[in-house]
Short mmCIF file of N, CA and C and ligand atoms in Angstrom, two decimals:
data_model
loop_
_atom_site.label_atom_id
_atom_site.label_comp_id
_atom_site.label_asym_id
_atom_site.label_seq_id
_atom_site.Cartn_x
_atom_site.Cartn_y
_atom_site.Cartn_z
N MET A 195 10.49 17.18 -2.26
CA MET A 195 10.04 15.84 -2.72
C MET A 195 8.56 15.67 -2.45
N LEU A 196 7.92 14.92 -3.33
CA LEU A 196 6.51 14.58 -3.10
C LEU A 196 6.47 13.11 -2.68
N ASN A 197 6.15 12.87 -1.42
CA ASN A 197 6.10 11.50 -0.92
C ASN A 197 4.67 11.18 -0.49
N LEU A 198 4.03 10.26 -1.22
CA LEU A 198 2.63 9.94 -0.97
C LEU A 198 2.49 8.57 -0.33
N VAL A 199 1.57 8.45 0.63
CA VAL A 199 1.13 7.13 1.08
C VAL A 199 -0.24 6.92 0.46
N LEU A 200 -0.35 5.89 -0.37
CA LEU A 200 -1.67 5.54 -0.92
C LEU A 200 -2.20 4.42 -0.05
N PHE A 201 -3.30 4.73 0.63
CA PHE A 201 -3.78 3.86 1.72
C PHE A 201 -5.19 3.35 1.39
N GLY A 202 -5.52 2.21 1.94
CA GLY A 202 -6.87 1.68 1.78
C GLY A 202 -6.84 0.18 1.88
N PRO A 203 -7.99 -0.44 2.08
CA PRO A 203 -8.04 -1.90 2.22
C PRO A 203 -7.67 -2.60 0.94
N PRO A 204 -7.41 -3.93 1.00
CA PRO A 204 -7.12 -4.67 -0.23
C PRO A 204 -8.29 -4.52 -1.20
N GLY A 205 -8.00 -4.26 -2.45
CA GLY A 205 -9.06 -4.12 -3.46
C GLY A 205 -9.61 -2.72 -3.58
N SER A 206 -9.01 -1.75 -2.86
CA SER A 206 -9.58 -0.39 -2.90
C SER A 206 -9.09 0.40 -4.12
N GLY A 207 -8.17 -0.20 -4.92
CA GLY A 207 -7.73 0.49 -6.14
C GLY A 207 -6.36 1.13 -6.03
N LYS A 208 -5.59 0.75 -5.01
CA LYS A 208 -4.27 1.38 -4.82
C LYS A 208 -3.35 1.13 -6.00
N GLY A 209 -3.33 -0.11 -6.49
CA GLY A 209 -2.44 -0.44 -7.61
C GLY A 209 -2.81 0.34 -8.86
N THR A 210 -4.10 0.35 -9.17
CA THR A 210 -4.60 1.06 -10.37
C THR A 210 -4.28 2.55 -10.30
N GLN A 211 -4.57 3.14 -9.16
CA GLN A 211 -4.34 4.59 -9.04
C GLN A 211 -2.85 4.92 -8.95
N SER A 212 -2.07 4.02 -8.36
CA SER A 212 -0.61 4.24 -8.30
C SER A 212 -0.05 4.41 -9.70
N ALA A 213 -0.48 3.52 -10.61
CA ALA A 213 0.07 3.55 -11.97
C ALA A 213 -0.17 4.93 -12.59
N LYS A 214 -1.34 5.51 -12.35
CA LYS A 214 -1.66 6.82 -12.93
C LYS A 214 -0.89 7.94 -12.22
N LEU A 215 -0.75 7.83 -10.91
CA LEU A 215 -0.04 8.87 -10.14
C LEU A 215 1.45 8.90 -10.50
N ILE A 216 2.02 7.71 -10.69
CA ILE A 216 3.45 7.62 -11.05
C ILE A 216 3.70 8.34 -12.36
N GLU A 217 2.80 8.08 -13.31
CA GLU A 217 2.95 8.68 -14.64
C GLU A 217 2.86 10.20 -14.56
N LYS A 218 1.87 10.67 -13.81
CA LYS A 218 1.65 12.12 -13.76
C LYS A 218 2.73 12.86 -12.97
N TYR A 219 3.13 12.28 -11.83
CA TYR A 219 4.06 13.02 -10.95
C TYR A 219 5.49 12.48 -10.99
N GLN A 220 5.73 11.45 -11.83
CA GLN A 220 7.10 10.91 -11.99
C GLN A 220 7.70 10.44 -10.66
N LEU A 221 6.89 9.65 -9.94
CA LEU A 221 7.34 9.16 -8.64
C LEU A 221 7.84 7.72 -8.77
N VAL A 222 8.65 7.31 -7.81
CA VAL A 222 9.07 5.90 -7.73
C VAL A 222 8.01 5.15 -6.91
N HIS A 223 7.54 4.05 -7.46
CA HIS A 223 6.47 3.26 -6.84
C HIS A 223 7.06 2.20 -5.94
N LEU A 224 6.72 2.21 -4.67
CA LEU A 224 7.18 1.15 -3.75
C LEU A 224 5.98 0.42 -3.18
N SER A 225 5.69 -0.74 -3.75
CA SER A 225 4.59 -1.58 -3.26
C SER A 225 5.18 -2.79 -2.57
N THR A 226 4.96 -2.89 -1.26
CA THR A 226 5.54 -4.03 -0.53
C THR A 226 4.93 -5.35 -1.02
N GLY A 227 3.64 -5.33 -1.40
CA GLY A 227 3.01 -6.55 -1.95
C GLY A 227 3.71 -7.00 -3.23
N ASP A 228 3.99 -6.04 -4.13
CA ASP A 228 4.68 -6.38 -5.39
C ASP A 228 6.10 -6.90 -5.12
N ILE A 229 6.78 -6.24 -4.18
CA ILE A 229 8.16 -6.66 -3.88
C ILE A 229 8.15 -8.08 -3.29
N LEU A 230 7.19 -8.34 -2.40
CA LEU A 230 7.10 -9.69 -1.80
C LEU A 230 6.79 -10.73 -2.86
N ARG A 231 5.87 -10.40 -3.79
CA ARG A 231 5.54 -11.38 -4.84
C ARG A 231 6.75 -11.65 -5.75
N ALA A 232 7.58 -10.62 -5.98
CA ALA A 232 8.80 -10.82 -6.78
C ALA A 232 9.78 -11.73 -6.02
N GLU A 233 9.85 -11.56 -4.70
CA GLU A 233 10.74 -12.41 -3.88
C GLU A 233 10.25 -13.86 -3.90
N ILE A 234 8.93 -14.04 -3.90
CA ILE A 234 8.37 -15.40 -3.94
C ILE A 234 8.71 -16.04 -5.29
N LYS A 235 8.52 -15.27 -6.35
CA LYS A 235 8.78 -15.77 -7.69
C LYS A 235 10.25 -16.20 -7.84
N ALA A 236 11.15 -15.40 -7.26
CA ALA A 236 12.58 -15.68 -7.35
C ALA A 236 13.01 -16.74 -6.32
N GLN A 237 12.03 -17.19 -5.51
CA GLN A 237 12.30 -18.22 -4.49
C GLN A 237 13.45 -17.86 -3.56
N THR A 238 13.52 -16.60 -3.16
CA THR A 238 14.53 -16.20 -2.18
C THR A 238 14.07 -16.69 -0.80
N PRO A 239 15.02 -16.80 0.16
CA PRO A 239 14.61 -17.21 1.53
C PRO A 239 13.53 -16.30 2.09
N LEU A 240 13.66 -14.99 1.84
CA LEU A 240 12.65 -14.03 2.32
C LEU A 240 11.28 -14.35 1.72
N GLY A 241 11.29 -14.63 0.41
CA GLY A 241 10.04 -14.94 -0.30
C GLY A 241 9.41 -16.23 0.20
N ILE A 242 10.23 -17.24 0.39
CA ILE A 242 9.72 -18.55 0.84
C ILE A 242 9.09 -18.40 2.22
N ASP A 243 9.76 -17.61 3.07
CA ASP A 243 9.26 -17.39 4.42
C ASP A 243 7.95 -16.59 4.41
N ALA A 244 7.90 -15.55 3.56
CA ALA A 244 6.72 -14.67 3.53
C ALA A 244 5.51 -15.39 2.94
N LYS A 245 5.76 -16.35 2.04
CA LYS A 245 4.65 -16.99 1.30
C LYS A 245 3.64 -17.65 2.23
N THR A 246 4.13 -18.28 3.30
CA THR A 246 3.19 -18.99 4.18
C THR A 246 2.21 -18.00 4.81
N ARG A 247 2.68 -16.81 5.14
CA ARG A 247 1.78 -15.81 5.73
C ARG A 247 0.87 -15.20 4.69
N ILE A 248 1.44 -14.87 3.55
CA ILE A 248 0.64 -14.24 2.48
C ILE A 248 -0.49 -15.18 2.05
N ASP A 249 -0.18 -16.47 1.96
CA ASP A 249 -1.19 -17.46 1.54
C ASP A 249 -2.34 -17.55 2.54
N LYS A 250 -2.09 -17.17 3.79
CA LYS A 250 -3.17 -17.20 4.78
C LYS A 250 -3.85 -15.83 4.92
N GLY A 251 -3.31 -14.84 4.21
CA GLY A 251 -3.88 -13.49 4.33
C GLY A 251 -3.36 -12.74 5.53
N GLU A 252 -2.29 -13.28 6.17
CA GLU A 252 -1.70 -12.60 7.34
C GLU A 252 -0.63 -11.60 6.90
N LEU A 253 -0.29 -10.68 7.80
CA LEU A 253 0.79 -9.74 7.50
C LEU A 253 2.15 -10.42 7.70
N VAL A 254 3.14 -10.03 6.90
CA VAL A 254 4.51 -10.47 7.18
C VAL A 254 5.07 -9.55 8.27
N PRO A 255 6.12 -10.01 8.99
CA PRO A 255 6.61 -9.22 10.13
C PRO A 255 7.07 -7.81 9.73
N ASP A 256 6.85 -6.87 10.65
CA ASP A 256 7.23 -5.47 10.39
C ASP A 256 8.67 -5.33 9.92
N GLU A 257 9.62 -6.02 10.61
CA GLU A 257 11.03 -5.79 10.29
C GLU A 257 11.35 -6.22 8.85
N VAL A 258 10.62 -7.21 8.34
CA VAL A 258 10.87 -7.67 6.97
C VAL A 258 10.52 -6.55 5.97
N VAL A 259 9.31 -5.99 6.10
CA VAL A 259 8.90 -4.97 5.13
C VAL A 259 9.65 -3.65 5.35
N ILE A 260 9.97 -3.34 6.59
CA ILE A 260 10.72 -2.10 6.85
C ILE A 260 12.10 -2.18 6.20
N ASN A 261 12.75 -3.36 6.32
CA ASN A 261 14.07 -3.53 5.66
C ASN A 261 13.96 -3.41 4.15
N MET A 262 12.89 -3.98 3.60
CA MET A 262 12.70 -3.92 2.15
C MET A 262 12.59 -2.46 1.70
N ILE A 263 11.80 -1.68 2.44
CA ILE A 263 11.60 -0.27 2.07
C ILE A 263 12.89 0.51 2.26
N SER A 264 13.60 0.23 3.34
CA SER A 264 14.87 0.91 3.59
C SER A 264 15.84 0.69 2.42
N ASN A 265 15.94 -0.57 1.95
CA ASN A 265 16.82 -0.88 0.82
C ASN A 265 16.39 -0.13 -0.44
N LYS A 266 15.08 -0.11 -0.68
CA LYS A 266 14.59 0.56 -1.91
C LYS A 266 14.84 2.07 -1.85
N LEU A 267 14.72 2.66 -0.67
CA LEU A 267 14.99 4.11 -0.54
C LEU A 267 16.46 4.37 -0.86
N ASP A 268 17.33 3.49 -0.35
CA ASP A 268 18.77 3.65 -0.61
C ASP A 268 19.10 3.51 -2.09
N GLN A 269 18.33 2.65 -2.78
CA GLN A 269 18.63 2.40 -4.20
C GLN A 269 18.11 3.50 -5.11
N ASN A 270 17.32 4.43 -4.57
CA ASN A 270 16.68 5.45 -5.43
C ASN A 270 17.00 6.87 -4.98
N HIS A 271 18.30 7.17 -4.92
CA HIS A 271 18.76 8.48 -4.46
C HIS A 271 18.16 9.64 -5.24
N ASP A 272 18.02 9.42 -6.54
CA ASP A 272 17.66 10.56 -7.40
C ASP A 272 16.16 10.74 -7.58
N ALA A 273 15.37 9.98 -6.82
CA ALA A 273 13.91 10.04 -7.03
C ALA A 273 13.36 11.44 -6.73
N LYS A 274 12.34 11.82 -7.53
CA LYS A 274 11.63 13.09 -7.26
C LYS A 274 10.70 12.94 -6.08
N GLY A 275 10.39 11.69 -5.79
CA GLY A 275 9.48 11.39 -4.69
C GLY A 275 9.06 9.94 -4.79
N PHE A 276 8.33 9.49 -3.78
CA PHE A 276 7.92 8.09 -3.72
C PHE A 276 6.42 7.98 -3.51
N ILE A 277 5.88 6.87 -4.02
CA ILE A 277 4.52 6.54 -3.66
C ILE A 277 4.55 5.20 -2.94
N PHE A 278 4.12 5.22 -1.70
CA PHE A 278 4.11 4.01 -0.87
C PHE A 278 2.73 3.38 -0.98
N ASP A 279 2.71 2.13 -1.45
CA ASP A 279 1.45 1.44 -1.77
C ASP A 279 1.43 0.13 -0.99
N GLY A 280 0.51 0.03 -0.06
CA GLY A 280 0.45 -1.19 0.78
C GLY A 280 1.43 -1.14 1.94
N PHE A 281 1.99 0.00 2.18
CA PHE A 281 2.95 0.24 3.27
C PHE A 281 2.83 1.71 3.65
N PRO A 282 2.78 2.08 4.92
CA PRO A 282 2.80 1.24 6.12
C PRO A 282 1.44 0.61 6.41
N ARG A 283 1.47 -0.59 6.98
CA ARG A 283 0.26 -1.31 7.34
C ARG A 283 0.09 -1.45 8.85
N THR A 284 1.05 -1.01 9.61
CA THR A 284 0.94 -0.99 11.08
C THR A 284 1.54 0.33 11.56
N THR A 285 1.20 0.71 12.80
CA THR A 285 1.75 1.96 13.34
C THR A 285 3.27 1.86 13.46
N ALA A 286 3.79 0.67 13.80
CA ALA A 286 5.25 0.50 13.89
C ALA A 286 5.90 0.76 12.53
N GLN A 287 5.25 0.32 11.46
CA GLN A 287 5.80 0.59 10.11
C GLN A 287 5.74 2.09 9.80
N ALA A 288 4.67 2.75 10.23
CA ALA A 288 4.55 4.19 9.97
C ALA A 288 5.65 4.97 10.69
N GLU A 289 5.91 4.58 11.94
CA GLU A 289 6.97 5.24 12.70
C GLU A 289 8.33 5.00 12.05
N ALA A 290 8.55 3.75 11.62
CA ALA A 290 9.83 3.42 10.98
C ALA A 290 9.99 4.22 9.69
N LEU A 291 8.91 4.35 8.93
CA LEU A 291 8.98 5.12 7.66
C LEU A 291 9.33 6.58 7.94
N ASP A 292 8.68 7.16 8.95
CA ASP A 292 9.02 8.55 9.31
C ASP A 292 10.51 8.70 9.62
N ASN A 293 11.04 7.74 10.37
CA ASN A 293 12.47 7.81 10.73
C ASN A 293 13.38 7.65 9.53
N LEU A 294 13.01 6.71 8.64
CA LEU A 294 13.84 6.50 7.43
C LEU A 294 13.85 7.76 6.57
N LEU A 295 12.67 8.37 6.40
CA LEU A 295 12.60 9.57 5.55
C LEU A 295 13.32 10.74 6.22
N LYS A 296 13.18 10.84 7.53
CA LYS A 296 13.87 11.91 8.27
C LYS A 296 15.38 11.82 8.06
N GLY A 297 15.88 10.59 8.08
CA GLY A 297 17.30 10.35 7.85
C GLY A 297 17.75 10.81 6.48
N LYS A 298 16.80 10.91 5.57
CA LYS A 298 17.12 11.36 4.20
C LYS A 298 16.70 12.82 4.00
N GLY A 299 16.34 13.48 5.09
CA GLY A 299 16.00 14.91 5.02
C GLY A 299 14.66 15.17 4.37
N THR A 300 13.76 14.20 4.40
CA THR A 300 12.45 14.43 3.79
C THR A 300 11.37 13.82 4.69
N SER A 301 10.12 13.84 4.20
CA SER A 301 9.01 13.34 5.02
C SER A 301 7.82 13.01 4.12
N ILE A 302 6.80 12.38 4.70
CA ILE A 302 5.57 12.11 3.96
C ILE A 302 4.86 13.44 3.72
N SER A 303 4.42 13.67 2.48
CA SER A 303 3.69 14.90 2.16
C SER A 303 2.23 14.75 2.55
N VAL A 304 1.62 13.61 2.16
CA VAL A 304 0.20 13.43 2.40
C VAL A 304 -0.15 11.95 2.35
N MET A 305 -1.16 11.54 3.13
CA MET A 305 -1.71 10.18 3.01
C MET A 305 -3.05 10.28 2.31
N LEU A 306 -3.20 9.55 1.21
CA LEU A 306 -4.46 9.53 0.47
C LEU A 306 -5.13 8.20 0.79
N ALA A 307 -6.27 8.27 1.48
CA ALA A 307 -6.93 7.04 1.96
C ALA A 307 -8.18 6.77 1.14
N LEU A 308 -8.17 5.65 0.40
CA LEU A 308 -9.31 5.28 -0.44
C LEU A 308 -10.34 4.53 0.41
N ASP A 309 -11.58 5.00 0.34
CA ASP A 309 -12.65 4.42 1.14
C ASP A 309 -13.61 3.63 0.23
N VAL A 310 -13.71 2.31 0.48
CA VAL A 310 -14.57 1.42 -0.33
C VAL A 310 -15.23 0.42 0.63
N ASP A 311 -16.54 0.16 0.44
CA ASP A 311 -17.21 -0.76 1.38
C ASP A 311 -16.77 -2.22 1.15
N ASP A 312 -16.94 -3.04 2.20
CA ASP A 312 -16.38 -4.40 2.20
C ASP A 312 -16.92 -5.28 1.06
N GLN A 313 -18.23 -5.21 0.77
CA GLN A 313 -18.78 -6.08 -0.27
C GLN A 313 -18.18 -5.75 -1.64
N GLU A 314 -18.02 -4.45 -1.90
CA GLU A 314 -17.40 -4.01 -3.16
C GLU A 314 -15.94 -4.51 -3.23
N LEU A 315 -15.25 -4.46 -2.10
CA LEU A 315 -13.86 -4.96 -2.06
C LEU A 315 -13.80 -6.42 -2.45
N ILE A 316 -14.70 -7.22 -1.85
CA ILE A 316 -14.69 -8.67 -2.11
C ILE A 316 -14.97 -8.93 -3.59
N ASN A 317 -15.97 -8.24 -4.15
CA ASN A 317 -16.29 -8.43 -5.58
C ASN A 317 -15.08 -8.10 -6.45
N ARG A 318 -14.44 -6.98 -6.15
CA ARG A 318 -13.28 -6.55 -6.97
C ARG A 318 -12.12 -7.53 -6.86
N ILE A 319 -11.85 -8.01 -5.63
CA ILE A 319 -10.69 -8.88 -5.44
C ILE A 319 -10.91 -10.22 -6.17
N LEU A 320 -12.14 -10.76 -6.08
CA LEU A 320 -12.43 -12.03 -6.77
C LEU A 320 -12.27 -11.87 -8.27
N LEU A 321 -12.69 -10.73 -8.79
CA LEU A 321 -12.56 -10.46 -10.22
C LEU A 321 -11.07 -10.36 -10.61
N ARG A 322 -10.31 -9.65 -9.77
CA ARG A 322 -8.87 -9.51 -10.02
C ARG A 322 -8.19 -10.87 -9.97
N GLY A 323 -8.62 -11.74 -9.04
CA GLY A 323 -8.02 -13.07 -8.89
C GLY A 323 -8.18 -13.91 -10.14
N LYS A 324 -9.32 -13.74 -10.83
CA LYS A 324 -9.55 -14.51 -12.07
C LYS A 324 -8.51 -14.13 -13.12
N ASP A 325 -8.17 -12.85 -13.19
CA ASP A 325 -7.20 -12.37 -14.18
C ASP A 325 -5.77 -12.69 -13.78
N SER A 326 -5.43 -12.36 -12.51
CA SER A 326 -4.02 -12.42 -12.10
C SER A 326 -3.60 -13.82 -11.69
N GLY A 327 -4.55 -14.64 -11.27
CA GLY A 327 -4.19 -15.96 -10.76
C GLY A 327 -3.62 -15.92 -9.34
N ARG A 328 -3.61 -14.75 -8.70
CA ARG A 328 -3.09 -14.66 -7.33
C ARG A 328 -3.92 -15.53 -6.40
N ALA A 329 -3.24 -16.46 -5.69
CA ALA A 329 -3.98 -17.40 -4.83
C ALA A 329 -4.74 -16.65 -3.74
N ASP A 330 -4.12 -15.59 -3.17
CA ASP A 330 -4.78 -14.90 -2.06
C ASP A 330 -5.95 -14.03 -2.53
N ASP A 331 -6.15 -13.93 -3.86
CA ASP A 331 -7.30 -13.19 -4.41
C ASP A 331 -8.42 -14.13 -4.84
N GLN A 332 -8.24 -15.45 -4.66
CA GLN A 332 -9.23 -16.37 -5.21
C GLN A 332 -10.02 -17.14 -4.16
N ASP A 333 -9.66 -16.98 -2.91
CA ASP A 333 -10.31 -17.76 -1.86
C ASP A 333 -11.03 -16.80 -0.92
N LEU A 334 -12.35 -16.98 -0.81
CA LEU A 334 -13.16 -16.02 -0.04
C LEU A 334 -12.70 -15.91 1.41
N SER A 335 -12.35 -17.03 2.04
CA SER A 335 -11.99 -16.92 3.47
C SER A 335 -10.65 -16.18 3.64
N ILE A 336 -9.73 -16.34 2.67
CA ILE A 336 -8.46 -15.58 2.76
C ILE A 336 -8.75 -14.08 2.55
N ILE A 337 -9.62 -13.78 1.60
CA ILE A 337 -9.95 -12.37 1.34
C ILE A 337 -10.59 -11.75 2.58
N GLU A 338 -11.53 -12.49 3.19
CA GLU A 338 -12.19 -11.96 4.40
C GLU A 338 -11.19 -11.77 5.52
N ASN A 339 -10.22 -12.68 5.61
CA ASN A 339 -9.19 -12.53 6.65
C ASN A 339 -8.35 -11.28 6.40
N ARG A 340 -8.02 -11.03 5.14
CA ARG A 340 -7.22 -9.82 4.82
C ARG A 340 -7.99 -8.55 5.19
N ILE A 341 -9.29 -8.56 4.89
CA ILE A 341 -10.09 -7.36 5.21
C ILE A 341 -10.21 -7.20 6.74
N ALA A 342 -10.37 -8.33 7.44
CA ALA A 342 -10.46 -8.28 8.90
C ALA A 342 -9.15 -7.75 9.51
N ILE A 343 -8.02 -8.22 8.98
CA ILE A 343 -6.72 -7.75 9.49
C ILE A 343 -6.54 -6.26 9.18
N TYR A 344 -7.00 -5.86 8.01
CA TYR A 344 -6.95 -4.43 7.68
C TYR A 344 -7.72 -3.63 8.73
N ASN A 345 -8.96 -4.08 9.01
CA ASN A 345 -9.78 -3.32 9.95
C ASN A 345 -9.18 -3.33 11.36
N ARG A 346 -8.55 -4.45 11.71
CA ARG A 346 -8.04 -4.60 13.08
C ARG A 346 -6.67 -3.95 13.28
N GLU A 347 -5.77 -4.09 12.29
CA GLU A 347 -4.38 -3.65 12.51
C GLU A 347 -3.96 -2.46 11.66
N THR A 348 -4.56 -2.34 10.48
CA THR A 348 -4.04 -1.35 9.53
C THR A 348 -4.83 -0.04 9.56
N ALA A 349 -6.15 -0.13 9.73
CA ALA A 349 -6.98 1.09 9.65
C ALA A 349 -6.47 2.18 10.59
N VAL A 350 -5.93 1.80 11.76
CA VAL A 350 -5.44 2.78 12.75
C VAL A 350 -4.28 3.62 12.22
N VAL A 351 -3.61 3.13 11.18
CA VAL A 351 -2.47 3.89 10.63
C VAL A 351 -2.97 5.26 10.11
N ALA A 352 -4.23 5.30 9.68
CA ALA A 352 -4.79 6.59 9.23
C ALA A 352 -4.77 7.61 10.37
N ASP A 353 -5.02 7.14 11.60
CA ASP A 353 -5.02 8.07 12.75
C ASP A 353 -3.64 8.67 12.98
N TYR A 354 -2.62 7.86 12.68
CA TYR A 354 -1.23 8.32 12.85
C TYR A 354 -0.98 9.54 11.96
N TYR A 355 -1.45 9.45 10.70
CA TYR A 355 -1.25 10.57 9.77
C TYR A 355 -2.24 11.70 10.03
N LYS A 356 -3.43 11.35 10.53
CA LYS A 356 -4.42 12.38 10.88
C LYS A 356 -3.85 13.30 11.95
N ALA A 357 -3.17 12.68 12.93
CA ALA A 357 -2.58 13.45 14.02
C ALA A 357 -1.52 14.42 13.50
N GLN A 358 -0.94 14.09 12.34
CA GLN A 358 0.06 14.99 11.72
C GLN A 358 -0.59 15.95 10.73
N GLY A 359 -1.92 15.89 10.61
CA GLY A 359 -2.64 16.76 9.67
C GLY A 359 -2.43 16.36 8.21
N LYS A 360 -2.09 15.08 7.98
CA LYS A 360 -1.73 14.67 6.61
C LYS A 360 -2.75 13.73 5.96
N LEU A 361 -3.83 13.41 6.66
CA LEU A 361 -4.80 12.44 6.13
C LEU A 361 -5.81 13.12 5.21
N ARG A 362 -5.99 12.54 4.01
CA ARG A 362 -7.04 12.99 3.08
C ARG A 362 -7.88 11.78 2.71
N LEU A 363 -9.19 11.84 2.98
CA LEU A 363 -10.08 10.73 2.66
C LEU A 363 -10.63 10.91 1.25
N ILE A 364 -10.59 9.82 0.48
CA ILE A 364 -11.05 9.87 -0.91
C ILE A 364 -12.12 8.78 -1.09
N HIS A 365 -13.26 9.14 -1.65
CA HIS A 365 -14.29 8.16 -1.94
C HIS A 365 -13.77 7.27 -3.09
N GLY A 366 -13.65 5.97 -2.82
CA GLY A 366 -12.97 5.09 -3.78
C GLY A 366 -13.89 4.30 -4.69
N VAL A 367 -15.17 4.72 -4.80
CA VAL A 367 -16.09 4.03 -5.70
C VAL A 367 -16.52 5.02 -6.77
N GLY A 368 -16.50 4.55 -8.03
CA GLY A 368 -16.85 5.42 -9.15
C GLY A 368 -15.90 5.13 -10.29
N SER A 369 -15.80 6.04 -11.26
CA SER A 369 -14.91 5.75 -12.40
C SER A 369 -13.46 5.97 -11.97
N ILE A 370 -12.56 5.22 -12.60
CA ILE A 370 -11.13 5.32 -12.30
C ILE A 370 -10.67 6.77 -12.49
N ASP A 371 -11.17 7.42 -13.55
CA ASP A 371 -10.73 8.79 -13.83
C ASP A 371 -11.24 9.79 -12.79
N ASP A 372 -12.49 9.60 -12.33
CA ASP A 372 -13.03 10.51 -11.31
C ASP A 372 -12.25 10.38 -10.00
N ILE A 373 -11.94 9.12 -9.64
CA ILE A 373 -11.20 8.90 -8.39
C ILE A 373 -9.79 9.50 -8.52
N PHE A 374 -9.20 9.31 -9.70
CA PHE A 374 -7.86 9.88 -9.96
C PHE A 374 -7.90 11.41 -9.83
N ALA A 375 -8.96 12.03 -10.36
CA ALA A 375 -9.09 13.50 -10.27
C ALA A 375 -9.17 13.93 -8.80
N SER A 376 -9.90 13.16 -7.97
CA SER A 376 -9.99 13.51 -6.54
C SER A 376 -8.62 13.40 -5.88
N LEU A 377 -7.87 12.36 -6.26
CA LEU A 377 -6.54 12.19 -5.68
C LEU A 377 -5.63 13.37 -6.05
N CYS A 378 -5.68 13.74 -7.34
CA CYS A 378 -4.81 14.84 -7.81
C CYS A 378 -5.18 16.14 -7.11
N SER A 379 -6.48 16.35 -6.92
CA SER A 379 -6.84 17.63 -6.32
C SER A 379 -6.40 17.64 -4.85
N SER A 380 -6.46 16.49 -4.15
CA SER A 380 -5.94 16.46 -2.79
C SER A 380 -4.45 16.71 -2.73
N ILE A 381 -3.72 16.21 -3.72
CA ILE A 381 -2.26 16.41 -3.75
C ILE A 381 -1.94 17.88 -4.02
N GLU A 382 -2.65 18.45 -4.98
CA GLU A 382 -2.30 19.80 -5.41
C GLU A 382 -2.80 20.90 -4.48
N ASN A 383 -3.87 20.59 -3.72
CA ASN A 383 -4.37 21.58 -2.75
C ASN A 383 -3.75 21.36 -1.39
N ASN A 384 -2.72 20.56 -1.37
CA ASN A 384 -2.12 20.20 -0.09
C ASN A 384 -1.34 21.36 0.51
P1 AMP B 636 -0.94 -6.40 -1.22
O1 AMP B 636 -0.53 -6.71 -2.63
O2 AMP B 636 -0.52 -5.04 -0.77
O3 AMP B 636 -2.40 -6.67 -0.96
O4 AMP B 636 -0.14 -7.41 -0.27
C1 AMP B 636 -0.30 -8.82 -0.36
C2 AMP B 636 0.14 -9.49 0.93
O5 AMP B 636 1.52 -9.20 1.18
C3 AMP B 636 -0.59 -9.02 2.18
O6 AMP B 636 -1.82 -9.71 2.39
C4 AMP B 636 0.43 -9.31 3.26
O7 AMP B 636 0.45 -10.70 3.56
C5 AMP B 636 1.75 -8.98 2.57
N1 AMP B 636 2.13 -7.56 2.78
C6 AMP B 636 2.21 -6.59 1.82
N2 AMP B 636 2.59 -5.41 2.33
C7 AMP B 636 2.74 -5.63 3.67
C8 AMP B 636 3.10 -4.78 4.76
N3 AMP B 636 3.37 -3.47 4.59
N4 AMP B 636 3.16 -5.34 6.00
C9 AMP B 636 2.92 -6.66 6.18
N5 AMP B 636 2.54 -7.50 5.21
C10 AMP B 636 2.47 -7.00 3.95
#
């Protein structure tokens, strides 16, 4: 199985590149942000609870996203592999993911970490907010909070995969196709 973690701060291009990777490698896409937004739209108790945190740019609790991923893994027995987008965001989530995959006789193949400077992230997120209407993409203080939380709680997750020899750093500024080519070459030279 090819199991990828697509990593990087909000606005680093994970969603855009995921769409291209899924098409090329026929992977199942698991984005915790997308799943949470679907729960909010459907007004489930989980969604209603998560919305207050998402609206402030805070993380939802580890056990909530770990359960979501566990369910999705169970629902996709026949997958050729998975692309994890926006998950894991804490070391506890990374450990839980390793255990879940181990239970299924597989593991993470590689973590692809997109590197983009903070000002570029803010510009991209504000632009995306105009199109998508996402509330957490339209308010500068929420965006800054998300980037701060990334730097404080999420960036360390790269060290977890580095220790396993699985971290690949990708320069995330440039054309979508050039960045995609760098991602593919990291996957194939793995
Ligand atoms: P994203 O679309 O990945 O930027 O996620 C949007 C929001 O959903 C984040 O700002 C968090 O509030 C929440 N979220 C998404 N994935 C996670 C995760 N793995 N752990 C905790 N919170 C998450």
